[in-house]
């Protein structure tokens, strides 16, 4: 059921769909076709850009692959990158299932990061297991509550969640910026600013205590570490899948997404569902931020996860908002980000190329008609008419 | 504290407010034009950024020594550069239109595509320290001299020179600043007093009814999104061709989203947008000045203000924002 990536035939809506094994596999492949072709087309267009700059695309993408998978450090980086991407992708997808477009992952993530850092350095004397858990839970809750603001505004004041979450993004960024401001411009340092950072260029919180660090799973010498966050992301994926497809709440959430008025008549408290959906989505985003703080940065510093929130949108849409699929699209994006350094080094191609490719992927996945037209794919199957774009 | 400090600060504050509000106003006008036509545009940021870049690069290219002097003369070169910025914005507006009208992509997703694309493209083609022959000069220089002005000593540390100080506010501005004011006026009038304006508002409120009356909804949407993109492009061009004179990566730093805030704050009306932009500009300017006078108030907290106010307005706590009814939805013709 979780494998209906792109076309999303909505199992509770189309019982007439015969489910022999082959039919299922075929529908999965069909679902994968558009995302894969989107990625390929975006890469081809990216290659043209590389050629325009007089560089060699083959060398560039070889470098990208090498940097992302073949070097031990790179593979580790790929896994490390994909962790917050899974969670921010889930944060977008989960909200989307109930018809909400969560553009606010970035802000929720920042709030989570700061919260984790604060618990991480300010709470002393706890055993590691408890300290990490406390920091993670606090990060998730903080992100969740931040997102719930947008949910409540939607539910009770009819304020569109896209606008409020965008505004909350900037409020979060400014707020975090104030908390850690160094005071180098003559003003007072922020309440969470590191005392040592006052002279430093980058504003940041003090380093978290060793007891708050995420446990290290694997180390590449000399000191390149993979933290345990990837497991949290996978557990979150399973939990979200279960919540969406196996619980009453998940059912009412999806129903509110398909048709709010129908859900209302069926007795679903749409207002409550809206707030809860945003709360949970925000928890996922906060978790992503917390993991970055506790596992990678060991503190919160200015601009530490710039763009992660918006990448979450692309990751989610590439996977057709399917929780399991998000793990794979996050892997792809994590690898792309990990390989850029090698690509830049080998082929002298600026790393922003990856951003262009990612934007194109989002465009093609969302405008699947373009891909269908280029590759002459006809829309088939019961779910084919239900496109991402029409879900709202 | 020297004697004239307060007077200087006053003028500086006003001038900063104006300079800050120009791109924000243009961005907000872009948003208004698009939303009034029924298409949400959260890609303003990206349109501004890419236009700022292409306008600047046009200026850089035309400044190269091998280009003929006729093209390098300041008016020709800068007109071309502004035109490139306008065109870039317009084309991105069309992209937004094609994606959201032809391919029925969610308008928010389409806007996000534009934002990420602009960030990527400008980063990819970015060149460090590209030289130019200069930015837009002031359209009119201050005709008043300080020496010939009347010195008004209002307090120990507040001295004004009239009309010199007034001249510094009214004149000494570049073309785009004056143009923005004209556009606000023209758009504010056209939107509410012309056939085009009535049609535009009607497709944003009820495209079905407009369609029934024989208005070509899609064509008007395409036109308006092109125009809207051009407005955002002009805002971007202002940054690199008039205000700063240089391009830096990600230099719009959220101005496109402040513009969105201002659009809502101004209740989807051009004059309201200008007022909102000036208000936010003033808050930002004041904050910078306060710091110089040793009043310690964190600028980040002032920076939060536009966004908080927007939420407050949007949620109906103060007044009531009235977005165009059909904005953000997909309109499909029958049959």
XYZ file of C-alpha atoms in Angstrom:
727
model
C 0.000 0.000 0.000
C 2.852 2.244 0.768
C 4.321 1.528 -2.613
C 1.870 3.482 -4.729
C 4.438 6.175 -5.159
C 3.376 8.609 -7.831
C -0.111 7.753 -8.863
C -1.426 7.234 -5.342
C -4.580 5.290 -6.177
C -5.809 5.766 -2.629
C -6.641 2.251 -1.448
C -9.659 3.315 0.548
C -11.165 5.020 -2.481
C -10.784 2.434 -5.229
C -11.741 -1.014 -4.013
C -12.503 -2.175 -7.566
C -8.787 -2.225 -8.373
C -7.846 -5.886 -8.683
C -4.733 -6.585 -6.681
C -2.882 -9.439 -8.251
C 0.821 -9.359 -7.555
C 1.763 -8.475 -11.129
C -0.747 -5.703 -11.317
C 0.687 -4.316 -8.113
C 4.256 -4.484 -9.325
C 3.245 -2.925 -12.616
C 1.519 -0.054 -10.859
C 4.593 0.502 -8.693
C 6.801 0.645 -11.769
C 4.375 3.004 -13.434
C 4.520 5.173 -10.377
C 8.297 5.206 -10.458
C 8.478 6.079 -14.124
C 7.701 9.783 -13.823
C 10.067 10.496 -10.912
C 12.929 8.606 -12.565
C 12.409 10.314 -15.909
C 12.189 13.652 -14.114
C 15.551 13.083 -12.487
C 17.119 11.984 -15.762
C 15.723 14.955 -17.662
C 16.923 17.364 -14.987
C 20.392 15.818 -15.151
C 20.437 16.179 -18.934
C 19.520 19.848 -18.641
C 22.189 20.211 -15.954
C 24.716 18.709 -18.367
C 23.798 21.314 -20.937
C 24.509 23.987 -18.354
C 27.898 22.412 -17.674
C 28.651 22.377 -21.399
C 27.630 26.017 -21.637
C 30.332 26.807 -19.129
C 32.831 24.847 -21.215
C 33.265 21.996 -18.748
C 32.839 18.262 -19.097
C 29.544 16.867 -17.769
C 30.784 13.266 -17.728
C 33.671 14.138 -15.442
C 31.333 16.218 -13.317
C 28.763 13.496 -12.724
C 31.467 10.871 -12.271
C 32.887 13.117 -9.594
C 29.463 13.527 -8.076
C 28.957 9.764 -7.924
C 32.455 9.161 -6.617
C 32.055 11.788 -3.922
C 28.684 10.506 -2.865
C 29.160 6.740 -2.844
C 32.675 5.507 -3.578
C 34.692 7.376 -0.993
C 34.069 6.134 2.567
C 33.782 9.704 3.790
C 31.394 10.524 1.004
C 29.114 7.582 1.677
C 29.021 8.603 5.286
C 28.179 12.140 4.294
C 25.399 10.852 2.065
C 23.825 9.067 4.998
C 24.343 12.054 7.232
C 22.730 14.368 4.694
C 19.772 12.156 4.022
C 18.756 11.963 7.676
C 17.301 15.474 8.036
C 16.019 15.280 4.459
C 13.888 12.239 5.291
C 12.431 14.034 8.259
C 11.787 17.324 6.519
C 10.344 15.439 3.556
C 8.021 13.616 5.939
C 7.092 16.935 7.527
C 5.938 18.200 4.139
C 4.266 14.976 3.051
C 2.406 14.372 6.283
C 0.830 17.808 6.184
C 0.126 17.435 2.483
C -1.884 14.292 3.091
C -4.437 16.420 4.862
C -4.320 19.077 2.183
C -1.951 21.427 3.990
C 1.134 22.760 2.259
C 3.775 23.075 4.940
C 6.223 25.637 3.593
C 7.293 26.258 7.173
C 9.613 23.289 7.646
C 12.579 25.644 7.634
C 11.308 27.617 10.610
C 10.185 24.550 12.538
C 13.582 23.045 11.938
C 15.373 26.132 13.255
C 13.262 26.180 16.407
C 14.033 22.487 16.935
C 17.749 23.056 16.394
C 17.919 25.885 18.897
C 15.893 23.962 21.444
C 18.150 20.927 21.155
C 21.213 23.106 21.540
C 19.812 24.817 24.596
C 18.907 21.569 26.354
C 22.223 20.179 25.182
C 24.444 22.750 26.840
C 22.300 24.107 29.673
C 21.065 20.933 31.338
C 23.893 19.357 33.285
C 24.472 16.159 35.182
C 22.234 13.811 33.237
C 23.345 10.390 32.029
C 23.900 10.382 28.239
C 20.918 8.260 27.275
C 18.494 10.496 29.139
C 20.145 13.737 28.091
C 20.038 12.910 24.367
C 16.477 11.684 24.602
C 15.409 14.784 26.469
C 17.066 17.062 23.916
C 15.530 15.184 20.972
C 12.062 15.165 22.448
C 12.308 18.843 23.332
C 13.428 19.681 19.787
C 10.526 17.762 18.290
C 8.010 19.353 20.632
C 9.355 22.839 20.019
C 9.130 22.383 16.257
C 5.666 20.904 16.663
C 4.349 23.761 18.749
C 5.833 26.261 16.322
C 3.991 24.581 13.456
C 0.828 24.300 15.525
C 0.650 28.097 15.521
C 0.073 27.950 11.782
C -2.385 25.088 12.282
C -4.372 27.016 14.862
C -4.379 30.146 12.717
C -5.714 28.060 9.845
C -8.334 26.362 11.966
C -9.638 29.303 13.936
C -8.760 32.418 11.939
C -8.876 30.987 8.413
C -5.369 32.315 7.729
C -3.798 30.437 4.843
C -1.081 28.088 6.094
C 1.283 28.866 3.221
C 1.528 32.536 4.132
C 1.633 32.009 7.889
C 4.301 29.322 7.651
C 6.422 31.531 5.384
C 6.122 34.349 7.906
C 6.888 31.967 10.768
C 10.029 30.885 8.901
C 11.381 34.388 8.962
C 10.266 35.002 12.519
C 12.072 31.829 13.576
C 15.219 32.791 11.702
C 15.302 36.270 13.207
C 14.470 34.961 16.661
C 17.233 32.361 16.535
C 19.558 34.998 15.139
C 18.848 37.183 18.137
C 19.290 34.328 20.619
C 22.811 33.658 19.410
C 23.870 37.131 18.257
C 27.477 37.805 19.186
C 27.082 41.425 20.103
C 30.001 42.332 17.859
C 28.004 45.325 16.588
C 28.007 46.858 20.038
C 24.702 45.465 21.214
C 24.247 42.998 24.009
C 25.006 39.372 23.082
C 21.954 37.120 22.734
C 20.837 35.019 25.701
C 22.046 31.765 24.170
C 25.209 33.084 22.553
C 28.421 31.252 23.229
C 30.764 33.370 25.372
C 33.675 32.351 23.139
C 31.786 33.171 19.967
C 31.739 36.893 20.732
C 35.066 37.289 19.015
C 34.329 34.671 16.392
C 32.874 35.473 13.019
C 30.043 32.954 13.214
C 27.386 33.388 15.857
C 26.627 30.179 17.710
C 25.516 28.662 20.981
C 28.024 27.073 23.332
C 28.947 23.513 22.390
C 26.563 20.905 23.727
C 27.772 18.628 26.521
C 29.179 15.246 25.477
C 26.231 13.569 27.178
C 23.841 15.242 24.731
C 25.595 14.094 21.585
C 23.904 11.511 19.430
C 25.777 8.222 19.696
C 28.246 7.568 16.902
C 27.553 4.492 14.812
C 30.567 4.478 12.589
C 33.802 6.435 12.312
C 35.925 7.004 9.253
C 39.437 7.923 10.285
C 40.565 10.412 11.309
C 37.417 11.887 12.812
C 34.538 11.571 10.428
C 31.521 10.288 12.267
C 28.112 8.920 11.392
C 25.606 9.529 14.156
C 22.594 7.416 14.989
C 20.111 9.925 13.565
C 19.462 7.811 10.486
C 17.740 5.244 12.701
C 15.528 7.910 14.186
C 14.554 8.932 10.657
C 13.725 5.369 9.693
C 11.704 4.819 12.850
C 9.868 8.054 12.122
C 9.084 6.804 8.627
C 7.559 3.615 9.978
C 5.631 5.488 12.646
C 4.245 7.998 10.169
C 3.251 5.274 7.716
C 1.447 3.457 10.506
C -0.220 6.632 11.692
C -1.390 7.546 8.216
C -2.681 4.193 7.035
C -3.505 2.187 10.132
C -5.136 4.567 12.576
C -8.435 6.389 12.762
C -6.583 9.662 13.046
C -4.673 8.941 9.867
C -7.879 8.102 8.102
C -9.620 11.288 9.146
C -6.498 13.230 8.237
C -6.460 11.867 4.715
C -10.178 12.326 4.440
C -9.810 15.981 5.391
C -7.219 16.160 2.637
C -9.470 14.702 -0.035
C -12.534 16.638 0.909
C -12.793 18.777 4.034
C -16.544 19.105 3.705
C -17.075 15.360 3.357
C -14.851 14.819 6.376
C -16.886 17.332 8.314
C -20.151 15.583 7.471
C -18.636 12.280 8.459
C -18.072 13.716 11.899
C -14.383 14.530 11.678
C -13.352 17.541 13.700
C -11.460 19.200 10.855
C -10.143 22.040 12.999
C -8.620 19.616 15.471
C -7.200 17.477 12.671
C -5.621 20.548 11.082
C -3.891 21.576 14.286
C -2.788 18.028 15.098
C -1.467 17.528 11.562
C 0.628 20.660 11.738
C 1.789 19.724 15.229
C 3.025 16.326 14.082
C 4.547 17.711 10.889
C 6.326 20.298 12.989
C 7.577 17.580 15.341
C 9.195 15.857 12.358
C 10.817 19.096 11.242
C 11.945 19.855 14.785
C 13.410 16.378 14.950
C 15.389 17.082 11.790
C 16.749 20.265 13.314
C 17.501 18.605 16.631
C 19.410 15.809 14.935
C 21.546 18.304 13.017
C 22.381 20.053 16.274
C 23.034 16.957 18.378
C 24.726 14.870 15.726
C 26.509 17.184 13.307
C 27.017 20.721 14.574
C 27.069 19.995 18.322
C 25.488 23.355 18.902
C 23.324 25.729 16.918
C 25.101 28.134 14.640
C 23.744 30.755 12.300
C 22.491 29.345 8.994
C 23.373 25.784 9.905
C 20.582 24.176 7.902
C 19.854 26.755 5.254
C 17.592 25.418 2.550
C 16.872 22.093 4.246
C 13.229 23.015 4.666
C 12.738 23.770 1.001
C 14.648 20.658 -0.007
C 12.064 18.818 2.052
C 9.384 19.977 -0.359
C 11.269 18.609 -3.353
C 12.088 15.362 -1.572
C 8.453 14.855 -0.637
C 7.079 15.645 -4.078
C 9.646 13.485 -5.830
C 8.333 10.607 -3.767
C 4.727 11.503 -4.455
C 4.430 12.231 -0.718
C 4.842 8.544 0.049
C 6.694 8.039 3.373
C 8.749 5.058 2.184
C 9.506 6.729 -1.139
C 10.772 9.760 0.735
C 13.627 7.667 2.110
C 14.804 7.027 -1.427
C 14.418 10.555 -2.686
C 16.218 11.750 0.447
C 18.996 9.311 -0.358
C 19.250 10.777 -3.847
C 19.321 14.346 -2.565
C 21.692 13.507 0.262
C 24.041 11.903 -2.245
C 23.815 14.886 -4.568
C 24.745 17.228 -1.758
C 27.535 14.938 -0.588
C 29.076 14.628 -4.020
C 29.214 18.312 -4.891
C 32.610 18.915 -3.344
C 34.210 16.142 -5.375
C 32.349 17.308 -8.470
C 33.567 20.868 -8.002
C 37.102 19.604 -7.494
C 37.236 17.136 -10.398
C 35.347 19.032 -13.061
C 35.530 22.624 -11.838
C 31.757 22.855 -11.824
C 30.182 25.156 -9.238
C 28.266 23.236 -6.599
C 25.141 25.344 -7.139
C 24.536 23.259 -10.253
C 22.977 20.702 -7.943
C 20.469 23.272 -6.782
C 19.476 23.944 -10.389
C 19.024 20.228 -10.970
C 16.956 19.873 -7.816
C 14.724 22.760 -8.856
C 14.229 21.149 -12.259
C 13.395 17.825 -10.630
C 10.700 19.503 -8.560
C 9.380 21.201 -11.665
C 9.199 18.026 -13.733
C 7.700 15.954 -10.959
C 5.037 18.547 -10.321
C 4.390 19.197 -14.010
C 4.369 15.529 -14.976
C 2.572 16.394 -18.207
C 5.823 17.823 -19.508
C 7.553 14.506 -18.892
C 4.619 12.582 -20.316
C 4.769 14.705 -23.431
C 8.536 14.371 -23.898
C 8.588 10.617 -23.421
C 5.105 9.990 -24.819
C 3.703 8.269 -21.756
C -0.027 7.983 -21.586
C -1.774 8.438 -18.290
C -3.198 5.080 -17.242
C -4.417 3.325 -14.164
C -7.073 4.295 -11.666
C -4.903 6.787 -9.837
C -3.397 8.476 -12.832
C -5.960 11.216 -12.919
C -5.294 12.155 -9.323
C -2.276 14.324 -9.697
C -0.316 16.077 -7.027
C -1.458 19.384 -8.354
C -5.111 18.635 -7.980
C -5.058 17.304 -4.494
C -5.715 20.684 -2.951
C 27.856 63.685 19.886
C 28.413 66.351 17.322
C 25.879 69.115 16.925
C 24.200 68.106 13.716
C 23.893 64.460 14.453
C 20.157 64.298 14.934
C 19.462 66.276 11.790
C 21.730 64.025 9.768
C 20.171 60.945 11.318
C 16.733 62.187 10.410
C 17.619 62.626 6.753
C 19.483 59.322 6.700
C 16.489 57.548 8.197
C 14.126 58.959 5.612
C 16.462 58.171 2.744
C 17.035 54.640 4.004
C 13.299 54.138 4.318
C 12.800 55.148 0.707
C 15.645 53.006 -0.585
C 14.465 49.999 1.400
C 10.891 50.338 0.251
C 11.540 50.532 -3.513
C 12.250 46.821 -4.198
C 9.734 45.746 -1.568
C 7.040 47.887 -3.163
C 7.817 46.558 -6.627
C 7.762 42.997 -5.325
C 4.463 43.621 -3.593
C 2.996 45.123 -6.774
C 4.088 41.997 -8.591
C 2.281 39.931 -5.989
C -0.812 42.090 -6.236
C -0.979 41.840 -10.005
C -0.615 38.058 -9.907
C -3.021 37.426 -7.045
C -5.603 39.815 -8.423
C -5.476 37.605 -11.523
C -6.007 34.525 -9.425
C -2.441 33.210 -9.285
C -0.487 33.145 -6.051
C 3.123 34.154 -6.597
C 5.556 33.107 -3.898
C 8.321 33.144 -6.502
C 8.827 36.908 -6.202
C 12.043 36.316 -4.297
C 13.450 34.164 -7.076
C 12.287 36.532 -9.806
C 13.989 39.422 -8.052
C 17.168 37.483 -7.482
C 17.563 36.199 -11.012
C 16.676 39.585 -12.512
C 19.133 41.298 -10.194
C 21.746 38.900 -11.479
C 21.020 39.089 -15.200
C 20.670 42.867 -15.059
C 23.995 43.072 -13.340
C 25.643 40.641 -15.746
C 24.307 42.653 -18.684
C 25.958 45.683 -17.127
C 29.191 43.703 -16.667
C 29.146 42.398 -20.239
C 28.514 45.809 -21.726
C 31.280 47.250 -19.560
C 33.906 45.006 -21.133
C 36.554 46.880 -23.139
C 35.799 45.274 -26.517
C 32.212 46.568 -26.529
C 31.680 49.613 -28.734
C 31.700 52.951 -26.871
C 28.276 53.801 -28.226
C 26.803 50.956 -26.195
C 28.935 51.750 -23.207
C 27.597 55.242 -22.716
C 25.836 55.219 -19.358
C 22.261 55.796 -20.598
C 22.386 53.090 -23.293
C 24.244 50.556 -21.206
C 22.077 50.957 -18.140
C 18.847 51.070 -20.116
C 19.814 47.774 -21.702
C 20.719 46.334 -18.317
C 17.396 47.386 -16.816
C 15.646 45.949 -19.872
C 17.405 42.632 -19.324
C 16.292 42.612 -15.700
C 12.733 43.377 -16.737
C 12.752 40.667 -19.354
C 14.178 38.121 -16.936
C 11.423 38.841 -14.452
C 8.827 38.710 -17.195
C 10.064 35.367 -18.476
C 10.002 33.884 -14.995
C 6.478 35.221 -14.679
C 5.615 33.380 -17.867
C 7.254 30.219 -16.550
C 5.088 30.514 -13.465
C 2.071 30.998 -15.724
C 2.884 28.035 -17.950
C 3.457 25.759 -14.968
C 0.402 26.797 -13.027
C -2.054 27.375 -15.875
C -0.992 25.033 -18.672
C 0.360 22.226 -16.498
C -1.838 22.916 -13.460
C 1.049 22.637 -11.051
C 0.205 23.777 -7.560
C 1.009 27.485 -7.604
C 2.955 27.300 -4.384
C 5.102 24.492 -5.761
C 5.653 26.410 -8.981
C 6.743 29.459 -6.988
C 9.090 27.284 -4.971
C 10.591 25.938 -8.197
C 11.325 29.503 -9.288
C 12.905 30.372 -5.954
C 15.210 27.364 -5.891
C 16.003 27.686 -9.589
C 17.011 31.332 -9.204
C 19.197 30.555 -6.229
C 20.873 27.752 -8.147
C 21.320 29.578 -11.450
C 22.717 32.739 -9.885
C 25.065 30.695 -7.753
C 26.185 28.623 -10.706
C 26.936 31.530 -13.024
C 28.196 33.817 -10.273
C 31.534 35.503 -10.886
C 33.515 37.044 -8.096
C 34.363 40.741 -8.388
C 32.998 41.288 -11.875
C 33.697 44.947 -12.700
C 31.223 47.392 -14.240
C 31.395 50.951 -15.473
C 29.023 52.082 -12.772
C 25.415 52.006 -11.687
C 22.402 54.212 -12.355
C 23.176 57.829 -11.527
C 20.757 60.116 -9.785
C 18.048 61.224 -12.133
C 18.004 64.733 -10.711
C 20.727 66.095 -8.491
C 19.922 68.248 -5.556
C 19.544 71.762 -6.940
C 20.003 73.300 -3.497
C 23.403 73.881 -1.958
C 24.031 73.606 1.713
C 25.806 76.917 1.920
C 22.987 78.881 0.409
C 20.406 77.185 2.618
C 18.819 78.585 5.705
C 20.253 77.104 8.850
C 17.555 76.124 11.292
C 18.861 75.302 14.721
C 15.979 73.573 16.435
C 17.920 72.151 19.342
C 21.494 71.710 20.457
C 22.012 68.668 18.323
C 19.346 69.206 15.718
C 20.167 71.540 12.875
C 18.386 71.465 9.561
C 19.324 73.212 6.352
C 16.385 74.267 4.243
C 15.757 73.686 1.433
C 18.991 71.666 1.101
C 17.784 68.838 3.373
C 14.441 68.607 1.642
C 16.257 68.438 -1.672
C 18.262 65.532 -0.367
C 15.061 63.621 0.202
C 13.162 64.593 -2.913
C 16.019 64.684 -5.409
C 19.249 62.670 -5.441
C 17.327 59.543 -6.392
C 17.731 57.181 -9.308
C 15.268 56.544 -12.094
C 13.796 53.356 -10.651
C 12.835 55.044 -7.398
C 10.754 57.658 -9.198
C 9.443 55.051 -11.583
C 8.208 52.963 -8.662
C 6.111 55.838 -7.417
C 4.671 56.300 -10.897
C 3.906 52.600 -11.182
C 2.137 52.561 -7.823
C 0.004 55.439 -9.000
C -0.699 53.969 -12.431
C -1.421 50.470 -11.160
C -3.570 51.762 -8.319
C -5.598 53.710 -10.830
C -5.673 51.098 -13.588
C -6.711 48.271 -11.297
C -9.814 50.090 -10.135
C -10.701 52.462 -12.981
C -10.049 50.699 -16.263
C -11.617 47.832 -18.162
C -8.383 45.919 -17.820
C -8.460 46.393 -14.055
C -12.051 45.298 -13.778
C -11.344 42.201 -15.864
C -8.239 41.404 -13.856
C -10.086 41.653 -10.578
C -12.963 39.610 -11.957
C -10.763 36.670 -12.944
C -9.250 36.732 -9.483
C -12.625 36.724 -7.807
C -14.757 34.575 -10.053
C -13.135 33.319 -13.241
C -16.178 31.276 -14.207
C -18.356 34.361 -14.312
C -15.663 36.284 -16.153
C -15.357 33.474 -18.658
C -19.102 33.492 -19.212
C -18.904 37.184 -19.993
C -16.405 36.462 -22.736
C -13.194 37.369 -20.976
C -10.282 35.197 -22.052
C -9.211 34.186 -18.548
C -6.019 32.381 -19.452
C -4.761 35.052 -21.823
C -5.275 37.751 -19.236
C -3.533 35.615 -16.635
C -0.548 35.108 -18.923
C -0.345 38.838 -19.669
C -0.616 39.829 -16.043
C 1.916 37.278 -14.878
C 4.350 38.544 -17.472
C 3.784 42.094 -16.252
C 3.961 40.968 -12.640
C 7.224 39.190 -13.302
C 8.578 42.355 -14.882
C 7.723 44.330 -11.768
C 9.602 41.862 -9.590
C 12.423 42.006 -12.130
C 12.551 45.777 -11.839
C 12.808 45.375 -8.072
C 15.724 43.021 -8.557
C 17.331 45.341 -11.078
C 17.056 48.162 -8.566
C 19.249 46.234 -6.164
C 22.144 45.629 -8.536
C 21.796 48.563 -10.933
C 20.772 51.366 -8.612
C 21.153 50.594 -4.923
C 24.228 48.437 -4.481
C 25.804 48.318 -7.926
C 27.106 44.810 -7.266
C 25.708 41.312 -7.190
C 26.184 39.070 -4.198
C 24.897 35.542 -3.877
C 21.447 35.385 -2.364
C 21.417 39.160 -2.060
C 17.638 39.501 -2.013
C 17.733 37.987 1.508
C 14.013 37.456 1.816
C 12.881 40.749 0.254
C 10.512 38.803 -1.973
C 8.835 37.384 1.087
C 8.692 40.733 2.833
C 7.018 41.934 -0.358
C 4.477 39.170 0.079
C 3.934 40.334 3.644
C 3.554 43.923 2.479
C 1.062 42.857 -0.160
C -1.144 41.292 2.490
C -0.543 44.154 4.872
C -1.669 46.558 2.168
C -4.780 44.485 1.542
C -3.866 43.691 -2.090
C -3.925 47.389 -3.042
C -0.973 49.238 -4.602
C -1.196 52.242 -2.300
C -1.526 49.983 0.693
C 1.574 48.136 -0.454
C 3.545 51.364 -0.710
C 2.407 52.386 2.761
C 3.337 48.986 4.157
C 6.738 49.033 2.493
C 7.449 52.495 3.861
C 6.344 51.445 7.321
C 8.577 48.380 7.360
C 11.400 50.389 5.835
C 11.018 53.002 8.509
C 11.106 50.394 11.281
C 14.285 48.945 9.822
C 15.881 52.364 9.371
C 14.937 53.490 12.847
C 16.446 50.405 14.341
C 19.752 51.071 12.595
C 19.770 54.677 13.767
C 18.866 53.807 17.343
C 21.904 51.635 17.491
C 24.110 54.552 16.452
C 22.673 56.582 19.278
C 23.587 53.868 21.718
C 20.061 52.601 22.255
C 20.450 48.869 22.425
C 17.540 47.079 20.878
C 18.290 43.872 18.999
C 17.793 44.436 15.285
C 16.592 40.872 14.816
C 13.560 41.623 16.931
C 12.762 44.629 14.759
C 13.306 42.391 11.768
C 10.550 40.083 13.011
C 8.047 42.914 12.947
C 6.854 42.764 9.321
C 6.201 39.062 9.582
C 4.402 39.237 12.897
C 2.263 42.130 11.698
C 1.355 40.174 8.580
C 0.162 37.219 10.605
C -1.807 39.540 12.845
C -3.475 41.195 9.874
C -4.051 37.903 8.079
C -5.627 36.326 11.131
C -8.025 39.229 11.378
C -6.886 40.396 14.800
C -6.564 43.911 13.405
C -8.679 44.830 10.422
C -9.325 42.094 7.934
C -7.242 41.053 4.975
C -9.370 40.307 1.937
C -7.507 38.170 -0.545
C -8.972 37.740 -4.024
C -11.443 34.913 -3.679
C -10.104 32.635 -6.386
C -6.426 33.293 -5.795
C -4.392 30.100 -5.621
C -6.973 27.815 -7.158
C -6.855 26.090 -10.489
C -9.343 27.367 -12.988
C -10.435 24.998 -15.720
C -12.612 26.038 -18.592
C -15.615 23.886 -19.239
C -15.763 21.429 -22.098
